[in-house]
């Protein structure tokens, strides 16, 4: 049994609401110079959930399930309130519809999307049909500050303790064996690189080099996949460091603009390479957290 400080963690209520889709510029220009008009962030996405492909959609940064944000009315605190909403939310947290026809129905936080600063929540298809933009979602935020007591060289981020238990990393001397669906080289990581913290947001896997995509099987990436990024250290932001390993979860779909692609929210990192990724096809939050029977 891996020892943690779970009994020291605070569980706190945070509240967001389902936000409308947004389009800043009607046309997006692809990395090959092609103008495109596509659906993107926000809203309730009825036919896209964790467990579905992250690659191949006619979409740009599409977010699975429900996109939420804290829209505090007081302009002086709006940014701080949504920052707290994003930082405190952890993958695996319980989410409860607090208003509307779906009041009382439960979902699960599956990721965070930087830039727009959305928290993404999975609900069953039956619940999605009852939800409306503007409905408020209560999240029982739990996991910020989670530590592995016997592995000080491995840092945890954005993980509800229930997700850590489901991932079930196995000790191997001074290292931990962690199940992942894919290995991703740091060389193809794009937007989000250089951020000074990883307690919110994500960073993107660029899929423009078809040789690399085929070599690492990235055409088969799914939303919710747990992946290992090699030579990436997220201890204090996102940097390239040879020998480091970062584990994250895929949170949004493919993109067409240069520097972008399926986004990854950080879960674990070791600057010293004390994480050993183990390829496991079922290492997806839809399966690990039993969100779908077909994954």
mmCIF file of C-alpha atoms in Angstrom:
data_model
loop_
_atom_site.group_PDB
_atom_site.id
_atom_site.type_symbol
_atom_site.label_atom_id
_atom_site.label_comp_id
_atom_site.label_asym_id
_atom_site.label_seq_id
_atom_site.Cartn_x
_atom_site.Cartn_y
_atom_site.Cartn_z
ATOM 1 C CA UNK A 1 0.000 0.000 0.000
ATOM 2 C CA UNK A 2 1.501 3.341 -1.060
ATOM 3 C CA UNK A 3 1.472 5.813 1.819
ATOM 4 C CA UNK A 4 -0.015 9.257 1.220
ATOM 5 C CA UNK A 5 -1.034 12.264 3.288
ATOM 6 C CA UNK A 6 -4.684 11.847 2.290
ATOM 7 C CA UNK A 7 -5.941 12.314 5.853
ATOM 8 C CA UNK A 8 -4.450 15.836 5.832
ATOM 9 C CA UNK A 9 -6.238 17.026 2.688
ATOM 10 C CA UNK A 10 -9.065 19.557 2.680
ATOM 11 C CA UNK A 11 -12.309 18.768 0.830
ATOM 12 C CA UNK A 12 -14.021 22.032 -0.120
ATOM 13 C CA UNK A 13 -17.039 23.084 -2.155
ATOM 14 C CA UNK A 14 -16.523 25.087 -5.327
ATOM 15 C CA UNK A 15 -19.159 26.181 -7.815
ATOM 16 C CA UNK A 16 -19.099 26.743 -11.538
ATOM 17 C CA UNK A 17 -21.653 26.988 -14.296
ATOM 18 C CA UNK A 18 -21.951 25.481 -17.737
ATOM 19 C CA UNK A 19 -20.593 28.030 -20.206
ATOM 20 C CA UNK A 20 -21.538 28.802 -23.790
ATOM 21 C CA UNK A 21 -19.325 27.883 -26.709
ATOM 22 C CA UNK A 22 -17.121 30.797 -27.764
ATOM 23 C CA UNK A 23 -15.580 31.768 -31.097
ATOM 24 C CA UNK A 24 -13.022 34.575 -31.036
ATOM 25 C CA UNK A 25 -12.042 34.508 -34.704
ATOM 26 C CA UNK A 26 -14.406 32.905 -37.204
ATOM 27 C CA UNK A 27 -11.551 31.506 -39.278
ATOM 28 C CA UNK A 28 -8.665 29.525 -37.835
ATOM 29 C CA UNK A 29 -5.576 29.102 -40.003
ATOM 30 C CA UNK A 30 -4.124 25.602 -39.919
ATOM 31 C CA UNK A 31 -0.427 24.736 -39.695
ATOM 32 C CA UNK A 32 -0.573 24.116 -43.470
ATOM 33 C CA UNK A 33 -2.111 27.538 -44.188
ATOM 34 C CA UNK A 34 -5.693 26.372 -44.691
ATOM 35 C CA UNK A 35 -8.532 28.559 -43.301
ATOM 36 C CA UNK A 36 -11.077 26.565 -41.284
ATOM 37 C CA UNK A 37 -14.364 27.237 -39.476
ATOM 38 C CA UNK A 38 -14.908 24.627 -36.751
ATOM 39 C CA UNK A 39 -16.601 24.018 -33.387
ATOM 40 C CA UNK A 40 -14.293 24.484 -30.412
ATOM 41 C CA UNK A 41 -14.431 25.134 -26.680
ATOM 42 C CA UNK A 42 -17.383 25.444 -24.319
ATOM 43 C CA UNK A 43 -20.944 24.220 -24.104
ATOM 44 C CA UNK A 44 -22.403 20.744 -23.646
ATOM 45 C CA UNK A 45 -20.877 18.296 -26.122
ATOM 46 C CA UNK A 46 -23.417 15.520 -26.587
ATOM 47 C CA UNK A 47 -21.410 13.118 -28.749
ATOM 48 C CA UNK A 48 -17.947 13.481 -27.194
ATOM 49 C CA UNK A 49 -16.952 11.958 -23.860
ATOM 50 C CA UNK A 50 -13.831 10.624 -22.181
ATOM 51 C CA UNK A 51 -13.025 7.324 -23.841
ATOM 52 C CA UNK A 52 -13.752 8.689 -27.319
ATOM 53 C CA UNK A 53 -10.957 9.395 -29.835
ATOM 54 C CA UNK A 54 -8.967 12.584 -29.289
ATOM 55 C CA UNK A 55 -7.819 12.670 -32.911
ATOM 56 C CA UNK A 56 -9.633 12.989 -36.230
ATOM 57 C CA UNK A 57 -12.587 15.244 -35.391
ATOM 58 C CA UNK A 58 -13.752 18.184 -37.480
ATOM 59 C CA UNK A 59 -13.164 20.351 -34.435
ATOM 60 C CA UNK A 60 -10.507 22.469 -32.769
ATOM 61 C CA UNK A 61 -9.857 22.080 -29.022
ATOM 62 C CA UNK A 62 -13.289 20.462 -28.534
ATOM 63 C CA UNK A 63 -13.997 19.721 -24.868
ATOM 64 C CA UNK A 64 -15.755 16.463 -23.931
ATOM 65 C CA UNK A 65 -18.910 16.489 -21.846
ATOM 66 C CA UNK A 66 -19.587 19.711 -19.983
ATOM 67 C CA UNK A 67 -17.421 22.850 -19.895
ATOM 68 C CA UNK A 68 -17.651 24.825 -16.661
ATOM 69 C CA UNK A 69 -16.286 28.092 -15.310
ATOM 70 C CA UNK A 70 -16.766 30.190 -12.180
ATOM 71 C CA UNK A 71 -18.472 33.392 -13.331
ATOM 72 C CA UNK A 72 -18.354 35.381 -10.093
ATOM 73 C CA UNK A 73 -20.451 38.548 -10.499
ATOM 74 C CA UNK A 74 -18.128 40.847 -8.543
ATOM 75 C CA UNK A 75 -15.675 42.108 -11.163
ATOM 76 C CA UNK A 76 -12.992 42.618 -8.513
ATOM 77 C CA UNK A 77 -12.919 38.913 -7.650
ATOM 78 C CA UNK A 78 -13.942 37.252 -10.923
ATOM 79 C CA UNK A 79 -10.472 36.222 -12.031
ATOM 80 C CA UNK A 80 -9.451 35.064 -8.554
ATOM 81 C CA UNK A 81 -12.644 33.026 -8.196
ATOM 82 C CA UNK A 82 -12.162 31.185 -11.483
ATOM 83 C CA UNK A 83 -8.477 30.628 -10.722
ATOM 84 C CA UNK A 84 -9.488 28.986 -7.451
ATOM 85 C CA UNK A 85 -12.149 26.955 -9.292
ATOM 86 C CA UNK A 86 -9.496 25.614 -11.671
ATOM 87 C CA UNK A 87 -6.676 25.101 -9.152
ATOM 88 C CA UNK A 88 -8.827 23.383 -6.528
ATOM 89 C CA UNK A 89 -10.582 21.056 -8.998
ATOM 90 C CA UNK A 90 -8.904 17.664 -9.387
ATOM 91 C CA UNK A 91 -9.453 14.886 -11.900
ATOM 92 C CA UNK A 92 -11.791 12.376 -10.261
ATOM 93 C CA UNK A 93 -13.650 14.912 -8.089
ATOM 94 C CA UNK A 94 -17.387 14.457 -7.668
ATOM 95 C CA UNK A 95 -19.517 17.004 -9.533
ATOM 96 C CA UNK A 96 -23.203 17.526 -8.766
ATOM 97 C CA UNK A 97 -25.757 19.460 -10.813
ATOM 98 C CA UNK A 98 -27.074 22.069 -8.371
ATOM 99 C CA UNK A 99 -29.780 23.691 -10.507
ATOM 100 C CA UNK A 100 -32.071 22.870 -13.419
ATOM 101 C CA UNK A 101 -33.758 19.655 -14.540
ATOM 102 C CA UNK A 102 -30.651 17.589 -13.716
ATOM 103 C CA UNK A 103 -30.440 18.848 -10.116
ATOM 104 C CA UNK A 104 -28.880 16.167 -7.934
ATOM 105 C CA UNK A 105 -27.362 14.182 -10.817
ATOM 106 C CA UNK A 106 -23.675 13.367 -10.444
ATOM 107 C CA UNK A 107 -20.670 13.492 -12.711
ATOM 108 C CA UNK A 108 -16.877 13.421 -12.477
ATOM 109 C CA UNK A 109 -14.201 16.031 -13.220
ATOM 110 C CA UNK A 110 -12.039 14.735 -16.089
ATOM 111 C CA UNK A 111 -9.618 17.590 -16.800
ATOM 112 C CA UNK A 112 -8.769 21.262 -17.052
ATOM 113 C CA UNK A 113 -8.253 23.348 -20.183
ATOM 114 C CA UNK A 114 -5.881 26.316 -20.046
ATOM 115 C CA UNK A 115 -6.335 29.540 -21.973
ATOM 116 C CA UNK A 116 -10.105 29.460 -21.591
ATOM 117 C CA UNK A 117 -9.608 28.159 -18.014
ATOM 118 C CA UNK A 118 -12.403 25.605 -18.086
ATOM 119 C CA UNK A 119 -12.983 22.655 -15.780
ATOM 120 C CA UNK A 120 -14.343 19.674 -17.733
ATOM 121 C CA UNK A 121 -16.989 17.365 -16.275
ATOM 122 C CA UNK A 122 -18.303 14.036 -17.533
ATOM 123 C CA UNK A 123 -21.985 13.170 -17.105
ATOM 124 C CA UNK A 124 -23.888 10.225 -18.535
ATOM 125 C CA UNK A 125 -25.713 10.791 -21.858
ATOM 126 C CA UNK A 126 -29.051 10.743 -20.023
ATOM 127 C CA UNK A 127 -27.932 13.570 -17.734
ATOM 128 C CA UNK A 128 -26.423 15.584 -20.610
ATOM 129 C CA UNK A 129 -29.879 15.727 -22.182
ATOM 130 C CA UNK A 130 -31.273 17.413 -19.061
ATOM 131 C CA UNK A 131 -28.511 19.982 -18.619
ATOM 132 C CA UNK A 132 -28.643 23.547 -19.940
ATOM 133 C CA UNK A 133 -26.036 26.246 -20.413
ATOM 134 C CA UNK A 134 -26.077 28.308 -17.233
ATOM 135 C CA UNK A 135 -26.860 25.374 -14.938
ATOM 136 C CA UNK A 136 -24.656 25.501 -11.854
ATOM 137 C CA UNK A 137 -22.353 22.611 -10.991
ATOM 138 C CA UNK A 138 -21.065 21.944 -7.464
ATOM 139 C CA UNK A 139 -17.658 20.269 -7.305
ATOM 140 C CA UNK A 140 -16.361 18.655 -4.126
ATOM 141 C CA UNK A 141 -12.751 19.743 -4.621
ATOM 142 C CA UNK A 142 -10.351 17.231 -3.066
ATOM 143 C CA UNK A 143 -6.748 16.346 -3.840
ATOM 144 C CA UNK A 144 -4.757 19.580 -3.862
ATOM 145 C CA UNK A 145 -1.648 18.931 -1.743
ATOM 146 C CA UNK A 146 -1.711 15.130 -2.178
ATOM 147 C CA UNK A 147 1.757 13.618 -1.629
ATOM 148 C CA UNK A 148 3.453 10.220 -1.815
ATOM 149 C CA UNK A 149 5.185 9.970 1.553
ATOM 150 C CA UNK A 150 7.766 7.348 0.545
ATOM 151 C CA UNK A 151 8.534 8.839 -2.885
ATOM 152 C CA UNK A 152 9.659 12.455 -2.377
ATOM 153 C CA UNK A 153 11.080 12.594 -5.913
ATOM 154 C CA UNK A 154 7.592 12.097 -7.388
ATOM 155 C CA UNK A 155 5.155 15.008 -7.208
ATOM 156 C CA UNK A 156 1.383 14.734 -7.654
ATOM 157 C CA UNK A 157 -0.934 17.309 -9.199
ATOM 158 C CA UNK A 158 -4.639 17.585 -10.014
ATOM 159 C CA UNK A 159 -5.515 14.104 -8.685
ATOM 160 C CA UNK A 160 -8.419 13.120 -6.486
ATOM 161 C CA UNK A 161 -7.202 10.329 -4.155
ATOM 162 C CA UNK A 162 -9.753 8.032 -5.795
ATOM 163 C CA UNK A 163 -7.969 8.430 -9.135
ATOM 164 C CA UNK A 164 -4.593 7.648 -7.561
ATOM 165 C CA UNK A 165 -6.126 4.518 -6.073
ATOM 166 C CA UNK A 166 -7.608 3.543 -9.442
ATOM 167 C CA UNK A 167 -4.329 4.120 -11.299
ATOM 168 C CA UNK A 168 -2.695 1.902 -8.657
ATOM 169 C CA UNK A 169 1.012 2.644 -9.266
ATOM 170 C CA UNK A 170 3.228 -0.228 -8.156
ATOM 171 C CA UNK A 171 6.493 0.105 -6.199
ATOM 172 C CA UNK A 172 9.707 -0.971 -7.901
ATOM 173 C CA UNK A 173 12.562 -0.075 -5.581
ATOM 174 C CA UNK A 174 12.889 3.714 -5.533
ATOM 175 C CA UNK A 175 10.603 3.990 -8.566
ATOM 176 C CA UNK A 176 6.905 3.605 -9.291
ATOM 177 C CA UNK A 177 5.440 1.635 -12.190
ATOM 178 C CA UNK A 178 2.540 3.647 -13.654
ATOM 179 C CA UNK A 179 0.088 2.346 -16.299
ATOM 180 C CA UNK A 180 -0.217 4.519 -19.424
ATOM 181 C CA UNK A 181 -1.710 4.082 -22.888
ATOM 182 C CA UNK A 182 1.017 5.950 -24.789
ATOM 183 C CA UNK A 183 4.534 7.317 -24.557
ATOM 184 C CA UNK A 184 4.887 10.885 -25.887
ATOM 185 C CA UNK A 185 8.263 12.547 -26.608
ATOM 186 C CA UNK A 186 8.679 16.020 -25.113
ATOM 187 C CA UNK A 187 9.964 17.234 -28.496
ATOM 188 C CA UNK A 188 6.403 17.408 -29.874
ATOM 189 C CA UNK A 189 4.809 19.189 -26.890
ATOM 190 C CA UNK A 190 3.551 22.649 -27.758
ATOM 191 C CA UNK A 191 1.144 25.216 -26.355
ATOM 192 C CA UNK A 192 1.435 25.476 -22.565
ATOM 193 C CA UNK A 193 5.173 24.762 -22.475
ATOM 194 C CA UNK A 194 6.896 27.250 -20.188
ATOM 195 C CA UNK A 195 3.972 27.849 -17.851
ATOM 196 C CA UNK A 196 5.273 28.461 -14.324
ATOM 197 C CA UNK A 197 2.693 26.141 -12.706
ATOM 198 C CA UNK A 198 0.715 23.008 -13.573
ATOM 199 C CA UNK A 199 -2.083 23.200 -10.982
ATOM 200 C CA UNK A 200 -4.420 24.381 -13.731
ATOM 201 C CA UNK A 201 -4.566 24.171 -17.496
ATOM 202 C CA UNK A 202 -2.905 21.748 -19.901
ATOM 203 C CA UNK A 203 -0.349 21.579 -22.675
ATOM 204 C CA UNK A 204 -0.702 20.236 -26.155
ATOM 205 C CA UNK A 205 0.626 17.257 -28.103
ATOM 206 C CA UNK A 206 1.437 18.448 -31.626
ATOM 207 C CA UNK A 207 0.427 15.825 -34.195
ATOM 208 C CA UNK A 208 1.768 17.436 -37.364
ATOM 209 C CA UNK A 209 4.764 15.104 -37.836
ATOM 210 C CA UNK A 210 3.181 11.958 -39.245
ATOM 211 C CA UNK A 211 6.313 9.872 -38.746
ATOM 212 C CA UNK A 212 6.296 10.564 -35.003
ATOM 213 C CA UNK A 213 2.529 10.038 -34.824
ATOM 214 C CA UNK A 214 2.886 6.581 -36.384
ATOM 215 C CA UNK A 215 5.995 5.687 -34.365
ATOM 216 C CA UNK A 216 4.253 6.333 -31.031
ATOM 217 C CA UNK A 217 0.725 5.299 -32.078
ATOM 218 C CA UNK A 218 -0.649 8.752 -31.309
ATOM 219 C CA UNK A 219 -3.356 8.478 -33.959
ATOM 220 C CA UNK A 220 -5.079 6.200 -31.422
ATOM 221 C CA UNK A 221 -5.109 8.708 -28.545
ATOM 222 C CA UNK A 222 -8.400 8.872 -26.646
ATOM 223 C CA UNK A 223 -9.817 11.529 -24.393
ATOM 224 C CA UNK A 224 -9.112 10.409 -20.847
ATOM 225 C CA UNK A 225 -5.986 8.434 -21.748
ATOM 226 C CA UNK A 226 -3.245 8.458 -19.128
ATOM 227 C CA UNK A 227 -0.019 9.171 -21.025
ATOM 228 C CA UNK A 228 3.683 9.474 -20.176
ATOM 229 C CA UNK A 229 5.683 12.400 -21.553
ATOM 230 C CA UNK A 230 9.371 11.574 -21.549
ATOM 231 C CA UNK A 231 12.017 14.243 -20.898
ATOM 232 C CA UNK A 232 9.379 16.548 -19.389
ATOM 233 C CA UNK A 233 9.632 17.949 -15.858
ATOM 234 C CA UNK A 234 6.548 19.608 -14.351
ATOM 235 C CA UNK A 235 7.858 20.089 -10.819
ATOM 236 C CA UNK A 236 7.658 23.893 -11.038
ATOM 237 C CA UNK A 237 6.062 24.563 -14.398
ATOM 238 C CA UNK A 238 6.535 22.822 -17.744
ATOM 239 C CA UNK A 239 10.124 22.440 -18.938
ATOM 240 C CA UNK A 240 12.263 20.089 -21.034
ATOM 241 C CA UNK A 241 14.646 18.010 -18.902
ATOM 242 C CA UNK A 242 16.372 14.860 -20.145
ATOM 243 C CA UNK A 243 15.517 11.838 -18.030
ATOM 244 C CA UNK A 244 12.467 13.431 -16.396
ATOM 245 C CA UNK A 245 9.039 11.786 -16.698
ATOM 246 C CA UNK A 246 5.588 13.362 -16.509
ATOM 247 C CA UNK A 247 2.244 11.542 -16.392
ATOM 248 C CA UNK A 248 -0.910 13.327 -17.547
ATOM 249 C CA UNK A 249 -4.436 12.854 -18.839
ATOM 250 C CA UNK A 250 -5.678 13.814 -22.323
ATOM 251 C CA UNK A 251 -8.434 16.421 -21.872
ATOM 252 C CA UNK A 252 -9.426 17.915 -25.255
ATOM 253 C CA UNK A 253 -9.354 16.981 -28.929
ATOM 254 C CA UNK A 254 -6.952 17.608 -31.772
ATOM 255 C CA UNK A 255 -6.302 21.101 -33.149
ATOM 256 C CA UNK A 256 -5.229 22.496 -36.496
ATOM 257 C CA UNK A 257 -3.296 25.616 -35.491
ATOM 258 C CA UNK A 258 0.495 25.484 -35.194
ATOM 259 C CA UNK A 259 1.732 24.510 -31.740
ATOM 260 C CA UNK A 260 -1.538 22.896 -30.691
ATOM 261 C CA UNK A 261 -3.049 19.422 -30.415
ATOM 262 C CA UNK A 262 -4.771 17.188 -27.844
ATOM 263 C CA UNK A 263 -4.238 18.765 -24.414
ATOM 264 C CA UNK A 264 -2.709 17.043 -21.377
ATOM 265 C CA UNK A 265 -3.400 17.966 -17.739
ATOM 266 C CA UNK A 266 -0.532 17.001 -15.412
ATOM 267 C CA UNK A 267 -1.014 14.250 -12.820
ATOM 268 C CA UNK A 268 2.488 13.162 -11.752
ATOM 269 C CA UNK A 269 6.065 14.198 -12.438
ATOM 270 C CA UNK A 270 9.594 13.198 -11.488
ATOM 271 C CA UNK A 271 12.586 15.318 -12.433
ATOM 272 C CA UNK A 272 14.811 12.355 -11.509
ATOM 273 C CA UNK A 273 12.947 9.840 -13.677
ATOM 274 C CA UNK A 274 11.568 7.846 -10.754
ATOM 275 C CA UNK A 275 8.416 6.988 -12.741
ATOM 276 C CA UNK A 276 8.452 3.957 -15.056
ATOM 277 C CA UNK A 277 5.557 3.994 -17.566
ATOM 278 C CA UNK A 278 3.936 0.646 -18.325
ATOM 279 C CA UNK A 279 1.850 0.397 -21.510
ATOM 280 C CA UNK A 280 -1.685 -0.597 -20.486
ATOM 281 C CA UNK A 281 -4.511 -0.107 -23.035
ATOM 282 C CA UNK A 282 -7.154 0.290 -20.285
ATOM 283 C CA UNK A 283 -5.320 3.205 -18.628
ATOM 284 C CA UNK A 284 -8.096 5.685 -19.363
ATOM 285 C CA UNK A 285 -10.180 7.582 -16.788
ATOM 286 C CA UNK A 286 -13.389 6.330 -18.416
ATOM 287 C CA UNK A 287 -12.315 2.798 -17.517
ATOM 288 C CA UNK A 288 -10.426 3.523 -14.292
ATOM 289 C CA UNK A 289 -13.306 5.516 -12.775
ATOM 290 C CA UNK A 290 -16.008 3.304 -14.334
ATOM 291 C CA UNK A 291 -17.633 6.134 -16.283
ATOM 292 C CA UNK A 292 -18.442 3.943 -19.286
ATOM 293 C CA UNK A 293 -19.076 0.223 -19.590
ATOM 294 C CA UNK A 294 -17.814 0.102 -23.184
ATOM 295 C CA UNK A 295 -14.243 1.316 -22.494
#
